[in-house]
Structures are given as C-alpha cells and as structure tokens.
Amino acid sequence: MKQIFFYLLLLNLSLFAQPEWVRSFEEAKLEASKSNKPIMLMFSKQGCEACWYMENIVFKDTGIVTLLDDFIPVYLDINKDTLPKQFTYPGTPTFHFSDASGKAISKELVGAANVKDFSSKLNKVLEEFKP
C-alpha cells in the first residue's frame, strides 16, 4: 500500500513539474547577478511544433526541471516580447546561454532536443559557466 501511494505521489509531482520562467532578459540578468546562476534564454513562438515538444515533453521531465534550478530560465516569444539584440534566432526554438552581464557562455542550441540530449547540453553549459 505504501508503494502505491509513493508511486502516485511521484506521478502527481511529475505532472506538475515545470520550470519557473522569467519573462524578460533584464529581469533575468538581475536575478543571475544575485544568484550567481547562468541564464537560459528560449526564443519561441506560437504555433511552433518543436517549441510545443520542448514545453510539453522535455520541460515536464523532473530531471530537466531539477537541472533548470541551476539556471535563470527566460521564455521569450519572438513575435511578442523584446529580444536581446546580441542573440539571434535562425529558427524556433533557439536556446542561448549567458552570464549575468549578458555575455554568451556556450554555443546556441537550435531546434528541439530529447530529454537526454537537452540534459547533456545543460550539463555542458554548467561546466562552461565560470562565475
């Protein structure tokens, strides 16, 4: 009986796991300077199937959500939000990683990635990040 309760609790937690997105790069830089964390920018747009996959599959994975606790994640819609001029997007989604000053700390990631590959990218960024 305890095992069933435990598995139901884990299932329930995984259904609601998702990153806490910041909605502006300026706010993210302030948070990053206080927390000493790198920033992850996601450039997205409505109707983007690859963005949907990232938001509804990859970002629901508890391992990814846990890894993103080490970042300041920023979600920006390319059609609605103000985008930082130093970062481009050849397509959506595009992910950029920067320090609190706005300087890039890793190569961008363009397109969707599965949980394993995205996790590897996040770990690589964390290794490259030198506060």
PDB file of C-alpha atoms in Angstrom:
ATOM      1  CA  MET A   1       0.000   0.000   0.000  1.00  0.00           C
ATOM      2  CA  LYS A   2       2.845   2.426   0.826  1.00  0.00           C
ATOM      3  CA  GLN A   3       4.460   1.700  -2.545  1.00  0.00           C
ATOM      4  CA  ILE A   4       1.271   2.545  -4.419  1.00  0.00           C
ATOM      5  CA  PHE A   5       0.941   5.826  -2.529  1.00  0.00           C
ATOM      6  CA  PHE A   6       4.593   6.650  -3.233  1.00  0.00           C
ATOM      7  CA  TYR A   7       4.243   5.984  -6.987  1.00  0.00           C
ATOM      8  CA  LEU A   8       1.049   8.024  -7.162  1.00  0.00           C
ATOM      9  CA  LEU A   9       2.811  10.890  -5.386  1.00  0.00           C
ATOM     10  CA  LEU A  10       5.733  10.742  -7.842  1.00  0.00           C
ATOM     11  CA  LEU A  11       3.354  10.624 -10.795  1.00  0.00           C
ATOM     12  CA  ASN A  12       1.426  13.597  -9.447  1.00  0.00           C
ATOM     13  CA  LEU A  13       4.615  15.618  -8.908  1.00  0.00           C
ATOM     14  CA  SER A  14       5.906  14.832 -12.389  1.00  0.00           C
ATOM     15  CA  LEU A  15       2.650  16.016 -13.964  1.00  0.00           C
ATOM     16  CA  PHE A  16       3.105  19.467 -12.456  1.00  0.00           C
ATOM     17  CA  ALA A  17       6.872  19.788 -12.745  1.00  0.00           C
ATOM     18  CA  GLN A  18       7.927  22.666 -14.940  1.00  0.00           C
ATOM     19  CA  PRO A  19      10.478  25.456 -14.898  1.00  0.00           C
ATOM     20  CA  GLU A  20       9.688  28.844 -13.380  1.00  0.00           C
ATOM     21  CA  TRP A  21      10.107  31.107 -16.404  1.00  0.00           C
ATOM     22  CA  VAL A  22      11.259  34.706 -16.215  1.00  0.00           C
ATOM     23  CA  ARG A  23       9.639  36.920 -18.854  1.00  0.00           C
ATOM     24  CA  SER A  24      12.414  39.442 -19.569  1.00  0.00           C
ATOM     25  CA  PHE A  25      16.151  39.309 -20.144  1.00  0.00           C
ATOM     26  CA  GLU A  26      16.716  42.364 -17.936  1.00  0.00           C
ATOM     27  CA  GLU A  27      14.933  40.700 -15.005  1.00  0.00           C
ATOM     28  CA  ALA A  28      16.933  37.517 -15.617  1.00  0.00           C
ATOM     29  CA  LYS A  29      20.238  39.419 -15.533  1.00  0.00           C
ATOM     30  CA  LEU A  30      19.293  40.931 -12.169  1.00  0.00           C
ATOM     31  CA  GLU A  31      18.364  37.514 -10.765  1.00  0.00           C
ATOM     32  CA  ALA A  32      21.525  35.956 -12.218  1.00  0.00           C
ATOM     33  CA  SER A  33      23.742  38.578 -10.606  1.00  0.00           C
ATOM     34  CA  LYS A  34      22.152  37.864  -7.212  1.00  0.00           C
ATOM     35  CA  SER A  35      22.141  34.079  -7.517  1.00  0.00           C
ATOM     36  CA  ASN A  36      25.356  33.517  -9.488  1.00  0.00           C
ATOM     37  CA  LYS A  37      23.484  31.304 -11.967  1.00  0.00           C
ATOM     38  CA  PRO A  38      23.712  31.242 -15.754  1.00  0.00           C
ATOM     39  CA  ILE A  39      20.757  32.388 -17.862  1.00  0.00           C
ATOM     40  CA  MET A  40      18.989  30.136 -20.364  1.00  0.00           C
ATOM     41  CA  LEU A  41      17.004  32.034 -22.999  1.00  0.00           C
ATOM     42  CA  MET A  42      14.348  30.214 -25.012  1.00  0.00           C
ATOM     43  CA  PHE A  43      13.166  32.009 -28.157  1.00  0.00           C
ATOM     44  CA  SER A  44       9.790  30.585 -29.089  1.00  0.00           C
ATOM     45  CA  LYS A  45       6.618  31.433 -30.969  1.00  0.00           C
ATOM     46  CA  GLN A  46       3.004  30.374 -31.016  1.00  0.00           C
ATOM     47  CA  GLY A  47       2.332  27.508 -33.426  1.00  0.00           C
ATOM     48  CA  CYS A  48       5.889  26.159 -33.307  1.00  0.00           C
ATOM     49  CA  GLU A  49       5.646  22.362 -33.057  1.00  0.00           C
ATOM     50  CA  ALA A  50       9.231  21.953 -31.852  1.00  0.00           C
ATOM     51  CA  CYS A  51       8.538  24.567 -29.146  1.00  0.00           C
ATOM     52  CA  TRP A  52       5.420  22.643 -28.141  1.00  0.00           C
ATOM     53  CA  TYR A  53       7.520  19.481 -27.822  1.00  0.00           C
ATOM     54  CA  MET A  54      10.050  21.232 -25.590  1.00  0.00           C
ATOM     55  CA  GLU A  55       7.358  22.841 -23.408  1.00  0.00           C
ATOM     56  CA  ASN A  56       5.087  19.799 -23.082  1.00  0.00           C
ATOM     57  CA  ILE A  57       7.512  16.894 -23.133  1.00  0.00           C
ATOM     58  CA  VAL A  58      11.072  17.938 -22.276  1.00  0.00           C
ATOM     59  CA  PHE A  59      10.256  20.673 -19.735  1.00  0.00           C
ATOM     60  CA  LYS A  60       7.844  18.334 -17.922  1.00  0.00           C
ATOM     61  CA  ASP A  61      10.662  15.896 -17.174  1.00  0.00           C
ATOM     62  CA  THR A  62      11.570  16.108 -13.494  1.00  0.00           C
ATOM     63  CA  GLY A  63      15.284  15.666 -14.255  1.00  0.00           C
ATOM     64  CA  ILE A  64      15.245  18.632 -16.641  1.00  0.00           C
ATOM     65  CA  VAL A  65      13.256  20.727 -14.166  1.00  0.00           C
ATOM     66  CA  THR A  66      15.812  19.900 -11.475  1.00  0.00           C
ATOM     67  CA  LEU A  67      18.697  20.855 -13.792  1.00  0.00           C
ATOM     68  CA  LEU A  68      16.958  24.124 -14.651  1.00  0.00           C
ATOM     69  CA  ASP A  69      17.011  25.031 -10.950  1.00  0.00           C
ATOM     70  CA  ASP A  70      20.685  25.859 -11.622  1.00  0.00           C
ATOM     71  CA  PHE A  71      19.679  28.398 -14.319  1.00  0.00           C
ATOM     72  CA  ILE A  72      17.562  31.508 -14.666  1.00  0.00           C
ATOM     73  CA  PRO A  73      15.248  30.323 -17.479  1.00  0.00           C
ATOM     74  CA  VAL A  74      13.785  33.041 -19.714  1.00  0.00           C
ATOM     75  CA  TYR A  75      10.912  32.398 -22.116  1.00  0.00           C
ATOM     76  CA  LEU A  76      10.613  34.941 -24.936  1.00  0.00           C
ATOM     77  CA  ASP A  77       8.062  34.898 -27.753  1.00  0.00           C
ATOM     78  CA  ILE A  78       9.781  36.269 -30.872  1.00  0.00           C
ATOM     79  CA  ASN A  79       6.532  37.939 -32.004  1.00  0.00           C
ATOM     80  CA  LYS A  80       5.507  39.496 -28.684  1.00  0.00           C
ATOM     81  CA  ASP A  81       8.495  40.079 -26.428  1.00  0.00           C
ATOM     82  CA  THR A  82      11.521  42.359 -26.554  1.00  0.00           C
ATOM     83  CA  LEU A  83      14.505  40.258 -27.587  1.00  0.00           C
ATOM     84  CA  PRO A  84      18.103  40.958 -26.588  1.00  0.00           C
ATOM     85  CA  LYS A  85      19.908  42.349 -29.637  1.00  0.00           C
ATOM     86  CA  GLN A  86      23.079  40.298 -29.107  1.00  0.00           C
ATOM     87  CA  PHE A  87      21.259  36.991 -29.714  1.00  0.00           C
ATOM     88  CA  THR A  88      19.754  35.815 -32.993  1.00  0.00           C
ATOM     89  CA  TYR A  89      17.366  33.014 -33.798  1.00  0.00           C
ATOM     90  CA  PRO A  90      17.656  31.080 -37.050  1.00  0.00           C
ATOM     91  CA  GLY A  91      14.503  29.204 -36.061  1.00  0.00           C
ATOM     92  CA  THR A  92      12.410  28.339 -33.056  1.00  0.00           C
ATOM     93  CA  PRO A  93      13.055  27.189 -30.521  1.00  0.00           C
ATOM     94  CA  THR A  94      16.510  28.660 -30.127  1.00  0.00           C
ATOM     95  CA  PHE A  95      18.290  28.451 -26.782  1.00  0.00           C
ATOM     96  CA  HIS A  96      21.039  30.838 -25.729  1.00  0.00           C
ATOM     97  CA  PHE A  97      23.048  30.704 -22.525  1.00  0.00           C
ATOM     98  CA  SER A  98      24.627  33.756 -20.907  1.00  0.00           C
ATOM     99  CA  ASP A  99      26.092  35.113 -17.717  1.00  0.00           C
ATOM    100  CA  ALA A 100      24.580  37.957 -15.671  1.00  0.00           C
ATOM    101  CA  SER A 101      26.260  40.565 -17.891  1.00  0.00           C
ATOM    102  CA  GLY A 102      24.565  39.155 -20.988  1.00  0.00           C
ATOM    103  CA  LYS A 103      27.719  37.581 -22.423  1.00  0.00           C
ATOM    104  CA  ALA A 104      27.219  34.243 -24.187  1.00  0.00           C
ATOM    105  CA  ILE A 105      28.754  31.327 -22.304  1.00  0.00           C
ATOM    106  CA  SER A 106      28.042  28.495 -24.718  1.00  0.00           C
ATOM    107  CA  LYS A 107      27.070  27.793 -28.304  1.00  0.00           C
ATOM    108  CA  GLU A 108      23.369  28.263 -29.026  1.00  0.00           C
ATOM    109  CA  LEU A 109      21.074  25.272 -29.453  1.00  0.00           C
ATOM    110  CA  VAL A 110      18.601  25.499 -32.329  1.00  0.00           C
ATOM    111  CA  GLY A 111      15.567  23.238 -32.510  1.00  0.00           C
ATOM    112  CA  ALA A 112      14.056  20.672 -30.211  1.00  0.00           C
ATOM    113  CA  ALA A 113      16.092  18.079 -28.337  1.00  0.00           C
ATOM    114  CA  ASN A 114      15.046  14.982 -26.462  1.00  0.00           C
ATOM    115  CA  VAL A 115      15.428  14.806 -22.691  1.00  0.00           C
ATOM    116  CA  LYS A 116      18.788  13.017 -22.812  1.00  0.00           C
ATOM    117  CA  ASP A 117      20.366  15.419 -25.320  1.00  0.00           C
ATOM    118  CA  PHE A 118      18.946  18.536 -23.661  1.00  0.00           C
ATOM    119  CA  SER A 119      20.171  17.321 -20.286  1.00  0.00           C
ATOM    120  CA  SER A 120      23.658  16.836 -21.762  1.00  0.00           C
ATOM    121  CA  LYS A 121      23.599  20.385 -23.171  1.00  0.00           C
ATOM    122  CA  LEU A 122      22.529  21.862 -19.825  1.00  0.00           C
ATOM    123  CA  ASN A 123      25.283  19.964 -18.008  1.00  0.00           C
ATOM    124  CA  LYS A 124      27.843  21.149 -20.566  1.00  0.00           C
ATOM    125  CA  VAL A 125      26.742  24.770 -20.067  1.00  0.00           C
ATOM    126  CA  LEU A 126      27.061  24.394 -16.303  1.00  0.00           C
ATOM    127  CA  GLU A 127      30.603  23.070 -16.754  1.00  0.00           C
ATOM    128  CA  GLU A 128      31.492  26.012 -19.034  1.00  0.00           C
ATOM    129  CA  PHE A 129      29.955  28.583 -16.701  1.00  0.00           C
ATOM    130  CA  LYS A 130      32.590  30.280 -14.622  1.00  0.00           C
ATOM    131  CA  PRO A 131      31.010  32.941 -12.353  1.00  0.00           C
TER     132      PRO A 131
END
